[in-house]
């Protein structure tokens, strides 16, 4: 089962319209560690001139429509706005940075567009995004979660944090494509040696274009923390009203973003999930504070 590439890139920015629980506001910004600047701070008003960007995304090729998870890297200059986004295959560079609507382009004449949803100010350091570009005559479509990553040297060596936020995505089965939205993402991160993350996505709603159905969710336990990212773990799914078939397998990867000065932990997390079975394929973004 394959994703429709154009639908994949169009879905993510629209589906995340819920407000995160426990998030800081722009008024709270100056109370956080001066080492980190918010994603939408490009006025040069902080001591952080350039922030390291990163995250994870699902990438689909127009040549095959197969989906895979890729890591993102880059930087954001808070004085000039210059943004660099790299998925290991293409590097987008916009010297002027995101416009008012959250768009960035490298002006190369290729079909390059980066859409960051941070303009909603729901999350300070991370955002759901979609990107498209062309390499060698093949179009690539990405959607995932990216932003100002927690520096690996700042990752806590003890303690834990609980994050709650949003999940949404899309799927395809024998009957066609469908949207998944309205989900709740809950994650518990245990830091230090042997650190791990337990992630649960619940209360998804399935929209097949005609009706809405409760869709259940998916969970991963004991995901391994490695640097400022996490992956792996044991999957449990309880999707409802979705023909998931038998022998389904899922993969999840995520990243820690920003800094919570009060708790001494990363402020936000986000990532992607791919689930495939004999009869369906499901993709989800999750982002939480």
Coordinates of C-alpha atoms in Angstrom, one line a residue:
X1 CA 0.0 0.0 0.0
X2 CA 1.4 3.4 -1.0
X3 CA 0.8 7.0 0.0
X4 CA -0.4 9.5 -2.5
X5 CA 2.6 11.8 -2.6
X6 CA 0.8 15.1 -3.2
X7 CA -1.7 14.4 -0.4
X8 CA 1.2 13.6 2.0
X9 CA 2.8 17.0 1.6
X10 CA -0.5 18.8 1.8
X11 CA -1.8 17.2 5.0
X12 CA 0.5 18.1 7.8
X13 CA 0.1 22.0 8.1
X14 CA -3.7 21.8 7.9
X15 CA -4.3 19.0 10.4
X16 CA -2.5 20.5 13.4
X17 CA -4.7 23.3 14.7
X18 CA -5.1 22.2 18.3
X19 CA -3.4 24.1 21.1
X20 CA -0.7 22.2 23.1
X21 CA -1.1 21.7 26.8
X22 CA 1.4 23.4 29.0
X23 CA 3.0 25.4 26.3
X24 CA 4.7 28.8 26.9
X25 CA 3.5 31.9 25.1
X26 CA 5.5 34.5 23.3
X27 CA 5.2 36.7 26.4
X28 CA 6.9 34.0 28.4
X29 CA 9.8 33.7 26.0
X30 CA 12.3 35.9 27.8
X31 CA 12.0 33.7 30.9
X32 CA 13.6 30.7 29.2
X33 CA 17.3 29.9 29.0
X34 CA 19.2 32.5 26.9
X35 CA 20.9 29.6 25.2
X36 CA 17.7 28.9 23.2
X37 CA 15.6 31.2 21.1
X38 CA 12.1 30.5 19.9
X39 CA 11.6 29.3 16.3
X40 CA 9.7 32.5 15.3
X41 CA 12.3 34.9 16.9
X42 CA 14.2 36.4 14.0
X43 CA 14.5 40.0 15.3
X44 CA 18.0 39.5 16.8
X45 CA 16.7 40.2 20.3
X46 CA 18.3 37.3 22.0
X47 CA 21.9 36.3 22.8
X48 CA 21.5 33.3 20.5
X49 CA 22.5 34.5 17.0
X50 CA 22.3 31.1 15.2
X51 CA 20.3 28.0 16.4
X52 CA 20.8 24.4 15.3
X53 CA 17.8 23.0 13.6
X54 CA 16.8 19.4 13.2
X55 CA 14.0 16.9 13.3
X56 CA 12.6 13.9 11.4
X57 CA 10.3 13.5 8.4
X58 CA 8.6 11.0 6.1
X59 CA 9.9 11.4 2.6
X60 CA 8.0 10.1 -0.5
X61 CA 9.4 9.9 -4.0
X62 CA 7.2 10.5 -7.0
X63 CA 9.0 7.7 -8.8
X64 CA 7.8 5.0 -6.4
X65 CA 5.5 6.6 -3.8
X66 CA 7.3 4.5 -1.2
X67 CA 7.8 6.3 2.2
X68 CA 10.8 6.3 4.4
X69 CA 11.9 8.2 7.6
X70 CA 14.8 10.7 7.2
X71 CA 16.6 12.9 9.6
X72 CA 16.7 16.7 9.2
X73 CA 19.5 19.1 10.0
X74 CA 20.1 22.8 9.5
X75 CA 20.3 26.2 11.1
X76 CA 18.4 29.4 11.7
X77 CA 20.1 32.8 12.1
X78 CA 17.9 34.9 14.4
X79 CA 19.4 38.2 13.2
X80 CA 19.0 37.8 9.5
X81 CA 16.4 35.1 9.4
X82 CA 18.5 32.9 7.1
X83 CA 17.3 29.3 7.3
X84 CA 19.0 26.1 6.1
X85 CA 17.1 22.8 6.0
X86 CA 18.8 19.6 4.8
X87 CA 17.4 16.1 4.6
X88 CA 20.6 14.4 3.5
X89 CA 19.6 14.7 -0.2
X90 CA 18.7 18.3 -0.7
X91 CA 19.7 21.5 1.2
X92 CA 17.2 24.3 1.1
X93 CA 18.8 27.7 1.8
X94 CA 16.6 30.9 2.2
X95 CA 18.7 33.9 3.0
X96 CA 15.7 35.9 4.1
X97 CA 14.1 33.1 6.1
X98 CA 10.4 32.4 6.6
X99 CA 7.9 34.9 5.5
X100 CA 4.8 36.0 7.4
X101 CA 2.9 32.8 6.4
X102 CA 5.8 30.5 7.3
X103 CA 7.0 29.8 3.8
X104 CA 10.6 29.6 2.7
X105 CA 12.1 28.9 -0.8
X106 CA 15.7 28.8 -2.1
X107 CA 14.8 30.6 -5.4
X108 CA 16.5 28.0 -7.5
X109 CA 13.6 27.5 -9.9
X110 CA 13.1 24.0 -8.6
X111 CA 9.8 23.1 -6.9
X112 CA 11.1 23.9 -3.5
X113 CA 8.8 25.1 -0.7
X114 CA 9.1 24.7 3.0
X115 CA 6.0 25.3 5.1
X116 CA 6.5 25.8 8.8
X117 CA 3.4 26.0 11.0
X118 CA 5.1 27.9 13.8
X119 CA 3.1 31.0 12.9
X120 CA 0.3 29.7 15.0
X121 CA 2.6 30.0 18.0
X122 CA 1.2 26.8 19.4
X123 CA 4.7 25.5 20.1
X124 CA 7.8 27.6 20.7
X125 CA 10.6 25.5 19.4
X126 CA 9.1 22.9 17.0
X127 CA 6.6 22.8 14.2
X128 CA 4.9 20.4 11.8
X129 CA 6.2 21.1 8.3
X130 CA 5.9 20.1 4.7
X131 CA 8.5 20.4 2.0
X132 CA 8.8 19.6 -1.7
X133 CA 11.8 19.7 -4.1
X134 CA 13.1 18.1 -7.3
X135 CA 16.3 16.1 -7.8
X136 CA 17.2 14.4 -11.1
X137 CA 13.7 14.9 -12.5
X138 CA 12.1 13.2 -9.5
X139 CA 9.8 15.1 -7.1
X140 CA 10.2 14.4 -3.4
X141 CA 7.6 15.3 -0.8
X142 CA 8.3 15.5 3.0
X143 CA 6.3 16.1 6.0
X144 CA 7.4 15.9 9.6
X145 CA 8.4 17.8 12.7
X146 CA 11.4 20.1 12.9
X147 CA 12.7 23.1 14.8
X148 CA 15.3 24.3 17.3
X149 CA 16.8 21.1 18.7
X150 CA 18.0 20.5 22.3
X151 CA 21.8 20.5 22.2
X152 CA 23.1 17.0 22.9
X153 CA 25.4 18.4 25.7
X154 CA 22.3 19.8 27.4
X155 CA 20.4 16.6 27.6
X156 CA 19.7 15.7 31.2
X157 CA 21.5 12.9 32.9
X158 CA 18.7 12.1 35.2
X159 CA 15.0 12.7 35.9
X160 CA 12.0 12.6 33.6
X161 CA 9.5 14.7 31.8
X162 CA 5.9 14.2 30.6
X163 CA 4.8 15.8 27.3
X164 CA 1.2 16.2 26.0
X165 CA 0.2 17.4 22.5
X166 CA -1.2 16.6 19.2
X167 CA -1.1 13.8 16.5
X168 CA -2.4 13.7 12.9
X169 CA -1.6 12.2 9.6
X170 CA -3.1 10.1 6.8
X171 CA -3.5 6.6 5.6
X172 CA -4.4 4.4 2.6
X173 CA -6.2 1.1 2.5
X174 CA -8.0 -1.0 -0.1
X175 CA -10.8 1.5 -0.2
X176 CA -8.6 4.6 -0.8
X177 CA -7.0 7.4 1.1
X178 CA -8.2 8.8 4.4
X179 CA -7.1 11.5 6.9
X180 CA -6.3 11.0 10.5
X181 CA -6.6 14.0 12.9
X182 CA -7.6 15.1 16.4
X183 CA -5.3 12.7 18.1
X184 CA -3.6 13.2 21.5
X185 CA 0.1 12.5 21.8
X186 CA 1.4 11.6 25.3
X187 CA 5.1 10.9 26.0
X188 CA 7.1 10.1 29.1
X189 CA 10.9 10.6 28.8
X190 CA 13.3 9.1 31.3
X191 CA 16.7 10.7 31.0
X192 CA 20.2 9.5 31.9
X193 CA 22.0 6.3 31.2
X194 CA 19.7 3.9 29.4
X195 CA 17.2 6.7 28.8
X196 CA 13.9 5.9 27.1
X197 CA 10.7 7.3 25.9
X198 CA 7.2 5.8 26.1
X199 CA 4.9 7.3 23.4
X200 CA 1.1 6.9 23.1
X201 CA -1.2 8.2 20.4
X202 CA -4.9 8.0 21.2
X203 CA -8.3 9.3 20.1
X204 CA -7.6 9.6 16.4
X205 CA -10.5 10.5 14.1
X206 CA -10.7 8.9 10.6
X207 CA -12.1 11.0 7.8
X208 CA -12.7 9.1 4.5
X209 CA -14.2 12.1 2.8
X210 CA -17.7 10.9 3.5
X211 CA -17.9 10.0 7.2
X212 CA -16.0 10.4 10.4
X213 CA -15.0 7.4 12.6
X214 CA -13.1 6.9 15.9
X215 CA -9.8 5.4 14.8
X216 CA -8.0 4.4 17.9
X217 CA -4.3 4.8 18.1
X218 CA -0.8 3.4 18.5
X219 CA 1.9 3.2 21.2
X220 CA 5.6 2.6 21.5
X221 CA 7.3 1.7 24.8
X222 CA 11.0 1.8 25.7
X223 CA 12.1 3.9 22.7
X224 CA 15.8 4.4 23.1
X225 CA 17.2 8.0 23.7
X226 CA 20.3 8.6 21.6
X227 CA 21.7 12.1 21.9
X228 CA 18.8 14.5 21.3
X229 CA 16.7 11.9 19.5
X230 CA 14.8 8.7 20.2
X231 CA 13.6 5.7 18.2
X232 CA 12.8 2.0 18.3
X233 CA 10.7 0.5 21.1
X234 CA 7.9 -2.1 21.2
X235 CA 4.8 -1.2 19.3
X236 CA 1.2 -1.8 20.3
X237 CA -1.6 -0.7 18.0
X238 CA -5.3 -0.6 18.5
X239 CA -6.6 1.0 15.4
X240 CA -10.4 0.9 14.9
X241 CA -12.4 1.0 11.7
X242 CA -9.2 0.7 9.7
X243 CA -8.4 -2.3 7.6
X244 CA -4.9 -2.9 9.0
X245 CA -4.6 -6.5 7.9
X246 CA -2.2 -8.8 9.6
X247 CA 1.4 -8.7 10.5
X248 CA 1.5 -4.9 10.7
X249 CA 4.8 -3.3 11.6
X250 CA 5.5 0.3 12.8
X251 CA 8.5 2.5 13.1
X252 CA 8.7 5.7 15.2
X253 CA 11.4 8.3 15.5
X254 CA 11.5 11.6 17.3
X255 CA 13.6 14.6 18.5
X256 CA 13.8 16.8 21.6
X257 CA 13.4 20.5 21.0
X258 CA 14.3 23.7 23.0
X259 CA 14.7 24.0 26.7
X260 CA 12.4 24.3 29.7
X261 CA 14.4 26.5 32.2
X262 CA 12.1 25.7 35.1
X263 CA 12.3 21.9 34.8
X264 CA 15.8 21.6 33.4
X265 CA 14.6 19.4 30.5
X266 CA 13.9 19.7 26.8
X267 CA 10.7 21.8 26.3
X268 CA 9.1 19.9 23.4
X269 CA 9.3 16.7 21.5
X270 CA 8.1 15.7 18.0
X271 CA 8.4 13.0 15.4
X272 CA 6.9 10.7 12.9
X273 CA 5.3 7.2 12.8
X274 CA 5.1 4.9 9.9
X275 CA 2.8 1.8 10.1
X276 CA 2.3 -0.7 7.3
X277 CA 0.4 -3.9 7.0
X278 CA -0.8 -6.2 4.2
X279 CA -3.8 -4.0 3.6
X280 CA -2.9 -0.5 4.7
X281 CA -0.3 2.2 5.3
X282 CA -0.5 4.9 8.0
X283 CA 1.6 7.9 8.6
X284 CA 1.4 10.2 11.7
X285 CA 3.1 13.3 12.9
X286 CA 3.2 13.9 16.7
X287 CA 4.3 17.0 18.6
X288 CA 4.0 17.7 22.3
X289 CA 5.0 20.1 25.0

